mmCIF file of C-alpha atoms and ligand atoms in Angstrom:
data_model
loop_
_atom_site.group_PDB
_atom_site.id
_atom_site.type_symbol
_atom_site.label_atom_id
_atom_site.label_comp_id
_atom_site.label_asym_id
_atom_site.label_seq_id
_atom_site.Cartn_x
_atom_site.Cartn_y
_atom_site.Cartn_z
ATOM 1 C CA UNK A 48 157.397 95.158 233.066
ATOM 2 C CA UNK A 49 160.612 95.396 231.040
ATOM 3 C CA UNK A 50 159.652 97.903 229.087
ATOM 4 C CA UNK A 51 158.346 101.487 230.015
ATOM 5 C CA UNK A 52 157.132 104.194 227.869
ATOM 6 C CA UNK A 53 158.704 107.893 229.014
ATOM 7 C CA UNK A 54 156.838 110.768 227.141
ATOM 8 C CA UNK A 55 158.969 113.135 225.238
ATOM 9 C CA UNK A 56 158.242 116.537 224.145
ATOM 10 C CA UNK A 57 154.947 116.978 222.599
ATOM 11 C CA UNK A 58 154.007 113.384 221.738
ATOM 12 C CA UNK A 59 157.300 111.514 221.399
ATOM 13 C CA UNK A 60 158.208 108.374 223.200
ATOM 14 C CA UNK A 61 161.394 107.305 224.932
ATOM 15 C CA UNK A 62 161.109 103.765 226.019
ATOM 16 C CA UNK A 63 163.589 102.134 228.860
ATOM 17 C CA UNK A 64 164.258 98.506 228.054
ATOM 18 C CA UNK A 65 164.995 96.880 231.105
ATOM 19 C CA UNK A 66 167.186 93.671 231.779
ATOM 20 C CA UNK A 67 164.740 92.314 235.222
ATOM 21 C CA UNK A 68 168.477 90.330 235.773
ATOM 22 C CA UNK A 69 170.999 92.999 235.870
ATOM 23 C CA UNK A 70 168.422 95.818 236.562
ATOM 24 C CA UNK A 71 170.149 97.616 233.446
ATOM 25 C CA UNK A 72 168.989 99.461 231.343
ATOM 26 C CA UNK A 73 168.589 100.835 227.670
ATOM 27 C CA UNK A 74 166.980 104.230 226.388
ATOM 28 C CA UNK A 75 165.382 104.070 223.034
ATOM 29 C CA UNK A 76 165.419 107.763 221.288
ATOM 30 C CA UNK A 77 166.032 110.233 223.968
ATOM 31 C CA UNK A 78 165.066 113.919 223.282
ATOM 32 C CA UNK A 79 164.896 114.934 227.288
ATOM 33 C CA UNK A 80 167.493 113.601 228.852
ATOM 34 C CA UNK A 81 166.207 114.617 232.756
ATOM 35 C CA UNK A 82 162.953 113.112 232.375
ATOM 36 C CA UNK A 83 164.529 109.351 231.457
ATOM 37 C CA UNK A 84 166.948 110.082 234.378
ATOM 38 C CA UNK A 85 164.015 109.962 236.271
ATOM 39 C CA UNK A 86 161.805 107.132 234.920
ATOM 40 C CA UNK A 87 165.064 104.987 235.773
ATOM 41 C CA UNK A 88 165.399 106.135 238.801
ATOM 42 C CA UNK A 89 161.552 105.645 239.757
ATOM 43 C CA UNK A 90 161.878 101.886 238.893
ATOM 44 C CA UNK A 91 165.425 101.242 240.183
ATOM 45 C CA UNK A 92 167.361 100.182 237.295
ATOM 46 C CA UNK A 93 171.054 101.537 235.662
ATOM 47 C CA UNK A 94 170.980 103.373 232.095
ATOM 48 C CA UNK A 95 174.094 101.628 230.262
ATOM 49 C CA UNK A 96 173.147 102.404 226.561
ATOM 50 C CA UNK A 97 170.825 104.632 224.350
ATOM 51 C CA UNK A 98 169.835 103.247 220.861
ATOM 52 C CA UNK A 99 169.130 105.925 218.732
ATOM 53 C CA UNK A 100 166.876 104.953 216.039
ATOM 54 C CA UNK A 101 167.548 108.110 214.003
ATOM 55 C CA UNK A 102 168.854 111.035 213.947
ATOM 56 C CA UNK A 103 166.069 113.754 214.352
ATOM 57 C CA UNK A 104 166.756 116.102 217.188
ATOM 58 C CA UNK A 105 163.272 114.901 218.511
ATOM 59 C CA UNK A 106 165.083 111.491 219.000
ATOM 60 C CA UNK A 107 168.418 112.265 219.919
ATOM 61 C CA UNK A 108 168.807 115.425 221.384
ATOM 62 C CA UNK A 109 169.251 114.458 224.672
ATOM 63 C CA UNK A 110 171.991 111.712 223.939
ATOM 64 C CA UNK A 111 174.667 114.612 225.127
ATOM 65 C CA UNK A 112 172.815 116.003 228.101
ATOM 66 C CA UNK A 113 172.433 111.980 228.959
ATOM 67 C CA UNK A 114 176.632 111.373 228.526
ATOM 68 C CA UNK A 115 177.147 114.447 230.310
ATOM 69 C CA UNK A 116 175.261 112.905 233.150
ATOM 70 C CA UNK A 117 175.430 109.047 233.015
ATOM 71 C CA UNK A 118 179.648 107.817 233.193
ATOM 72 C CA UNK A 119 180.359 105.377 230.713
ATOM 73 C CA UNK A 120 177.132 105.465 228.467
ATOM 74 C CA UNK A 121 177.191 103.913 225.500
ATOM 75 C CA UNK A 122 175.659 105.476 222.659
ATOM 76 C CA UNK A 123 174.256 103.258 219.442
ATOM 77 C CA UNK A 124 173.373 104.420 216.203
ATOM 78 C CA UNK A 125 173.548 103.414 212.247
ATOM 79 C CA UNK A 126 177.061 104.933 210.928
ATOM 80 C CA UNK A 127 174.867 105.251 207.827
ATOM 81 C CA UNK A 128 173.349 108.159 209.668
ATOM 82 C CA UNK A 129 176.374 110.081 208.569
ATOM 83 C CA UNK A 130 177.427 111.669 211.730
ATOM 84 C CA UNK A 131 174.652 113.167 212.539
ATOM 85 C CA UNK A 132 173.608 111.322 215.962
ATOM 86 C CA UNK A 133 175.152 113.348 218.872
ATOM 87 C CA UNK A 134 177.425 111.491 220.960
ATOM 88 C CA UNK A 135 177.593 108.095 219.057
ATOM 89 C CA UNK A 136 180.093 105.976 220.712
ATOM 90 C CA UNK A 137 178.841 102.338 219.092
ATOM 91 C CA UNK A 138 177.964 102.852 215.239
ATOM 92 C CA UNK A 139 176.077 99.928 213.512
ATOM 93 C CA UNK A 140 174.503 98.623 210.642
ATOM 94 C CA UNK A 141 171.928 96.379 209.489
ATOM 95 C CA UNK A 142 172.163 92.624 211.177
ATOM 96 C CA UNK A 143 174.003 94.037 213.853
ATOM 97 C CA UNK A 144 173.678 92.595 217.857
ATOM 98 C CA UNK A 145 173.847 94.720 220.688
ATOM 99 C CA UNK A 146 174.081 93.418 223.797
ATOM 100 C CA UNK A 147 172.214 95.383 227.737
ATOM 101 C CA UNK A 148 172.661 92.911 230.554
ATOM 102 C CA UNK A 149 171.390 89.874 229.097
ATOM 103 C CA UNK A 150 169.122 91.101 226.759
ATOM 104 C CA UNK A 151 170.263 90.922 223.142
ATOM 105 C CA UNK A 152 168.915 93.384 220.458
ATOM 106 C CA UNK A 153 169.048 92.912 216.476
ATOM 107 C CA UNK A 154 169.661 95.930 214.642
ATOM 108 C CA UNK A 155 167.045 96.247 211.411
ATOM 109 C CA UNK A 156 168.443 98.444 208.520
ATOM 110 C CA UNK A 157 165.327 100.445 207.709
ATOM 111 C CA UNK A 158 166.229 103.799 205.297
ATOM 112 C CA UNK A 159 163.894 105.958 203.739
ATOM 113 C CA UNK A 160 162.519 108.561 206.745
ATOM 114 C CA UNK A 161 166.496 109.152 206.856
ATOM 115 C CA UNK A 162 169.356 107.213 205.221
ATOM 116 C CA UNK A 163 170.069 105.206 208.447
ATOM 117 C CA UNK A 164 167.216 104.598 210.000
ATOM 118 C CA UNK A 165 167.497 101.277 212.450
ATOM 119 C CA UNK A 166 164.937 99.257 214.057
ATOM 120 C CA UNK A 167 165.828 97.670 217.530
ATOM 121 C CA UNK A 168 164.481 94.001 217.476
ATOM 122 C CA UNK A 169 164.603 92.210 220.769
ATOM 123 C CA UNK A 170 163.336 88.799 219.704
ATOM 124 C CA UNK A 171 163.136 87.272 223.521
ATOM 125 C CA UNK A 172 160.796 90.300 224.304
ATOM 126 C CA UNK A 173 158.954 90.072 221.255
ATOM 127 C CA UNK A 174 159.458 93.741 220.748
ATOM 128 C CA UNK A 175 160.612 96.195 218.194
ATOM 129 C CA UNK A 176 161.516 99.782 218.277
ATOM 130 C CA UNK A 177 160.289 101.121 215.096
ATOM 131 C CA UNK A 178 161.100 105.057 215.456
ATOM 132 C CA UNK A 179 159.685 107.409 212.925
ATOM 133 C CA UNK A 180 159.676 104.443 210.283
ATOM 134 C CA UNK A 181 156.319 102.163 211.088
ATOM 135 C CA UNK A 182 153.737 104.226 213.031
ATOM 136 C CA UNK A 183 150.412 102.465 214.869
ATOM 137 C CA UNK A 184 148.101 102.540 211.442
ATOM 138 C CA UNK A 185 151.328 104.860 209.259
ATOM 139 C CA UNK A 186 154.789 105.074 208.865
ATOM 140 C CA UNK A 187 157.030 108.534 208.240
ATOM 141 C CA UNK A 188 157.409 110.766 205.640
ATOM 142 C CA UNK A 189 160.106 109.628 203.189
ATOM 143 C CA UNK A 190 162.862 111.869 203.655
ATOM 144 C CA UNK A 191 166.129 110.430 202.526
ATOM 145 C CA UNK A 192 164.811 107.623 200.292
ATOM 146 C CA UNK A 193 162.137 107.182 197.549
ATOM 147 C CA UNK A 194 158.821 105.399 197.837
ATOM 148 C CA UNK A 195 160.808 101.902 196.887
ATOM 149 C CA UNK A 196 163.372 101.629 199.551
ATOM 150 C CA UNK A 197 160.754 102.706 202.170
ATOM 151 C CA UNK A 198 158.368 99.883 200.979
ATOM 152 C CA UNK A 199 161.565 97.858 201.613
ATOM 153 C CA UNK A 200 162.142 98.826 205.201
ATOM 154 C CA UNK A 201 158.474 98.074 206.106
ATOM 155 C CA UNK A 202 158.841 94.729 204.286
ATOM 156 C CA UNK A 203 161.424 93.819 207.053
ATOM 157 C CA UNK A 204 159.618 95.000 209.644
ATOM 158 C CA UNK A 205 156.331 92.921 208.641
ATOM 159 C CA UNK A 206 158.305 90.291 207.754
ATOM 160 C CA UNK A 207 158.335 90.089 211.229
ATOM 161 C CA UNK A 208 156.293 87.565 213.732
ATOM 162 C CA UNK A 209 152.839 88.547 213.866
ATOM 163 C CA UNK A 210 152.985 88.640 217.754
ATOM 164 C CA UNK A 211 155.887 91.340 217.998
ATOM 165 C CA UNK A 212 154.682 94.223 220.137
ATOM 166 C CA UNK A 213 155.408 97.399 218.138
ATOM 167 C CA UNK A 214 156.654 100.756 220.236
ATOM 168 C CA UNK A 215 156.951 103.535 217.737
ATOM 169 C CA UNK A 216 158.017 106.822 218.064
ATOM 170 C CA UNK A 217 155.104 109.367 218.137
ATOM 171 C CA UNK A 218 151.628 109.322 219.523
ATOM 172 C CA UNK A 219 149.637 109.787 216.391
ATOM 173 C CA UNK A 220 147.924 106.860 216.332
ATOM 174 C CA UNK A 221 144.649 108.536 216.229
ATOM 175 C CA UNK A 222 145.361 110.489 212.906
ATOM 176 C CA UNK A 223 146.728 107.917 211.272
ATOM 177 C CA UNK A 224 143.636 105.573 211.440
ATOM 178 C CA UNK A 225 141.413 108.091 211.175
ATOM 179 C CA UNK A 226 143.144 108.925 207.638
ATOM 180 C CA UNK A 227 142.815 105.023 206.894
ATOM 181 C CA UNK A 228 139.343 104.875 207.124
ATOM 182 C CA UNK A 229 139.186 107.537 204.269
ATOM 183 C CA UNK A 230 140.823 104.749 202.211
ATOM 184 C CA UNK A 231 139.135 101.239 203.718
ATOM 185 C CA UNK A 232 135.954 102.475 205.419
ATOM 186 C CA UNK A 233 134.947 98.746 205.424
ATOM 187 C CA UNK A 234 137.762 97.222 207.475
ATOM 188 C CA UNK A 235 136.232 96.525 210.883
ATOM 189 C CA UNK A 236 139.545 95.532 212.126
ATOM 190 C CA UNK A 237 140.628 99.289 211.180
ATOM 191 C CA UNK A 238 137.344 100.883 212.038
ATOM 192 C CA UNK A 239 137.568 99.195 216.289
ATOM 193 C CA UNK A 240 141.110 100.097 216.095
ATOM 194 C CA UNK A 241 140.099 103.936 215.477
ATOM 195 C CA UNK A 242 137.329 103.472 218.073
ATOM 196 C CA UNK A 243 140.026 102.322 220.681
ATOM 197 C CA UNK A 244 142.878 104.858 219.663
ATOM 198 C CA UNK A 245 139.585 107.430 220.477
ATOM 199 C CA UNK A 246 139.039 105.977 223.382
ATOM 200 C CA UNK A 247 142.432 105.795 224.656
ATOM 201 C CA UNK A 248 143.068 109.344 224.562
ATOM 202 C CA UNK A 249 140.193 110.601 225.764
ATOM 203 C CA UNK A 250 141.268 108.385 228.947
ATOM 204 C CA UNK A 251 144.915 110.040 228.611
ATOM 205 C CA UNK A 252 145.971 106.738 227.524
ATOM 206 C CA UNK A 253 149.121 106.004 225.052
ATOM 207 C CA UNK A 254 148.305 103.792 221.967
ATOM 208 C CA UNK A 255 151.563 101.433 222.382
ATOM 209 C CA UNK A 256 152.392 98.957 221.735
ATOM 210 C CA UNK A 257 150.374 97.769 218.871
ATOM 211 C CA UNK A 258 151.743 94.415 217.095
ATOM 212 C CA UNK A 259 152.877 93.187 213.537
ATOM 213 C CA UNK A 260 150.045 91.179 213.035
ATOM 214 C CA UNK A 261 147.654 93.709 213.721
ATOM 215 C CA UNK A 262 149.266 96.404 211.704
ATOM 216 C CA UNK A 263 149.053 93.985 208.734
ATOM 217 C CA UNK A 264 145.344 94.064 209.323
ATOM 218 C CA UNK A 265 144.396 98.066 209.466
ATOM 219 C CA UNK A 266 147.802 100.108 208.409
ATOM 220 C CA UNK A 267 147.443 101.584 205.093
ATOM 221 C CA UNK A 268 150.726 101.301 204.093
ATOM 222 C CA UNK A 269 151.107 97.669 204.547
ATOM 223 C CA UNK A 270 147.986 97.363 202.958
ATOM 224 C CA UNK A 271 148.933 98.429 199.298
ATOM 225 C CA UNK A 272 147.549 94.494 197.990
ATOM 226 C CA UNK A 273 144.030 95.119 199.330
ATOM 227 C CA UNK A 274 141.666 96.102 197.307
ATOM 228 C CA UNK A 275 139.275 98.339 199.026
ATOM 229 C CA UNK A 276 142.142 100.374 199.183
ATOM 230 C CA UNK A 277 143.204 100.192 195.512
ATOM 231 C CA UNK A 278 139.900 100.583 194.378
ATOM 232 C CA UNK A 279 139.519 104.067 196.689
ATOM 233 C CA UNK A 280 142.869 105.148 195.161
ATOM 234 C CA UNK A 281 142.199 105.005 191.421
ATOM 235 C CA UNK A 282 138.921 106.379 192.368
ATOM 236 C CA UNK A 283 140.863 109.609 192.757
ATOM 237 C CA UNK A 284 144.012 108.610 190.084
ATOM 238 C CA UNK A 285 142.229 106.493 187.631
ATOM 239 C CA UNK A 286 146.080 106.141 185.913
ATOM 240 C CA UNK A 287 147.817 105.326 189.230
ATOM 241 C CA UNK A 288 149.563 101.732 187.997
ATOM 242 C CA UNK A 289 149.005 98.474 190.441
ATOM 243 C CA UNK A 290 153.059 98.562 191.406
ATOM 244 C CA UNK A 291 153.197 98.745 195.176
ATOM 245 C CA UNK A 292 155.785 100.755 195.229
ATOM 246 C CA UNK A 293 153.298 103.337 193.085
ATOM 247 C CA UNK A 294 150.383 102.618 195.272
ATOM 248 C CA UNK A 295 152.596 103.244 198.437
ATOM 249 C CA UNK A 296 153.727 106.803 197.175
ATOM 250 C CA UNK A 297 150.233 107.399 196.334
ATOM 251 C CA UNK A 298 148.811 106.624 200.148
ATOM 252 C CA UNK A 299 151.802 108.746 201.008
ATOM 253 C CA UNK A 300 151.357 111.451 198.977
ATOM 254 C CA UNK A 301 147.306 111.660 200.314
ATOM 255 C CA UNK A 302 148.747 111.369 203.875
ATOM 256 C CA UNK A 303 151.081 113.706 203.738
ATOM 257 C CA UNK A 304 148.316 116.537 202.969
ATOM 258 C CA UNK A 305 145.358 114.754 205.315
HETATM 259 ZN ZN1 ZN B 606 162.146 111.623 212.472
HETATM 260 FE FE1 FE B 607 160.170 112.066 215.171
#
């Protein structure tokens, strides 16, 4: 398995991306640095990098404690994050390619949840690292942005090929769709993906990965052309305008008080 999911804090993920050739490895968000230490070390394989998807303290506030530890780490993040990753070493920007081992990673400019948000696309893996920007059935709360540019970072990301696995960075898959259904309580896509998200947890089970193609299907805020969904929303703003960028800030807005 080249990639592993290490539980952070309350119900963030770390992931190691492993390189099966060079048994090296990268860290993707890193809030507790001695718990990654140790997945690594359970499966044998060298940290070389972290890639630091923002800058949140709940996804990089263990890049330090990790340098302090690990010689030679290298430490990736968007310079549009201002400074504010601790312990960047390799800043980067959208279109970027990073290189563990042999594995080769694209970097995906996705602002809005902060104003450098990256993706980490590993296109041989079919795998992206979404962070706090595309959720399993949400995305974040626009933080640094407006509703426009964020509809433009999850354009990228769908733009995507339908069979890229997507590891995000919280567990809260089961909110998320359960919020949904308020919207599109006829989707049966949406409605077994709930079911499943129930069931996984209640067998201590993590929701990752889930993929492009299926978040096209049941999350609400790649949804904004379907029209269950429209329909539910201008039941509750009959003078909400049919702009996706309006109908995105609108899901948002609902969301953000669910
Ligand atoms: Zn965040
Ligand atoms: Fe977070």
């Amino acid at each position: 398995m080249a990639i592993d999911v290490v539980p952070q804090l309350l119900d963030n993920f770390a992931y190691l991306v492993v390189d099966e050739t060079t048994r090296e490895c990268a860290v993707v968000d890193c809030a507790e640095a001695d718990k990654v230490i140790a997945a690594a070390r359970g499966l044998g394989v060298s940290i070389v990098a972290v890639l630091t998807t923002h800058w949140h303290p709940d996804h990089s506030g263990g890049n330090l404690d990790l340098t302090a530890k690990l010689k030679g780490l290298r430490i990736y993040g968007a310079s549009a994050e201002n400074g504010r990753i601790p312990g960047l070493t390799h800043p980067v920007a959208n279109g970027d390619t990073i290189h563990i081992g042999m594995l080769e990673a694209r970097v995906i400019g996705i602002p809005a949840h902060t104003s450098g948000h990256v993706a980490y696309y590993f296109a041989k893996l079919e795998a992206v690292f979404t962070g706090d920007t595309l959720f399993i059935g949400g995305c974040g709360r626009v933080f640094e942005g407006n509703a426009a540019t964020m509809v433009a970072s999850l354009g990228r990301l769908a733009a995507l090929p339908d069979s890229t696995r997507v590891y995000c960075g919280h567990e809260y898959t089961e909110k998320n769709l359960r919020f949904a259904l308020t919207l599109e309580p006829h989707n049966a896509a949406l409605k077994a993906s709930h079911e499943a998200a129930l069931r996984a947890r209640a067998d201590g089970k993590w929701t990752v990965p889930s993929t492009i193609g299926d978040e096209k299907k049941i999350n609400p805020f790649l949804r904004t052309d379907s029209a269950e969904l429209r329909a539910s929303l201008k039941r509750i703003d009959p003078s909400l305008s049919n702009n996706s960028a309006a109908i995105f800030a609108k899901v948002r807005q609902l969301k953000d008080s669910f």
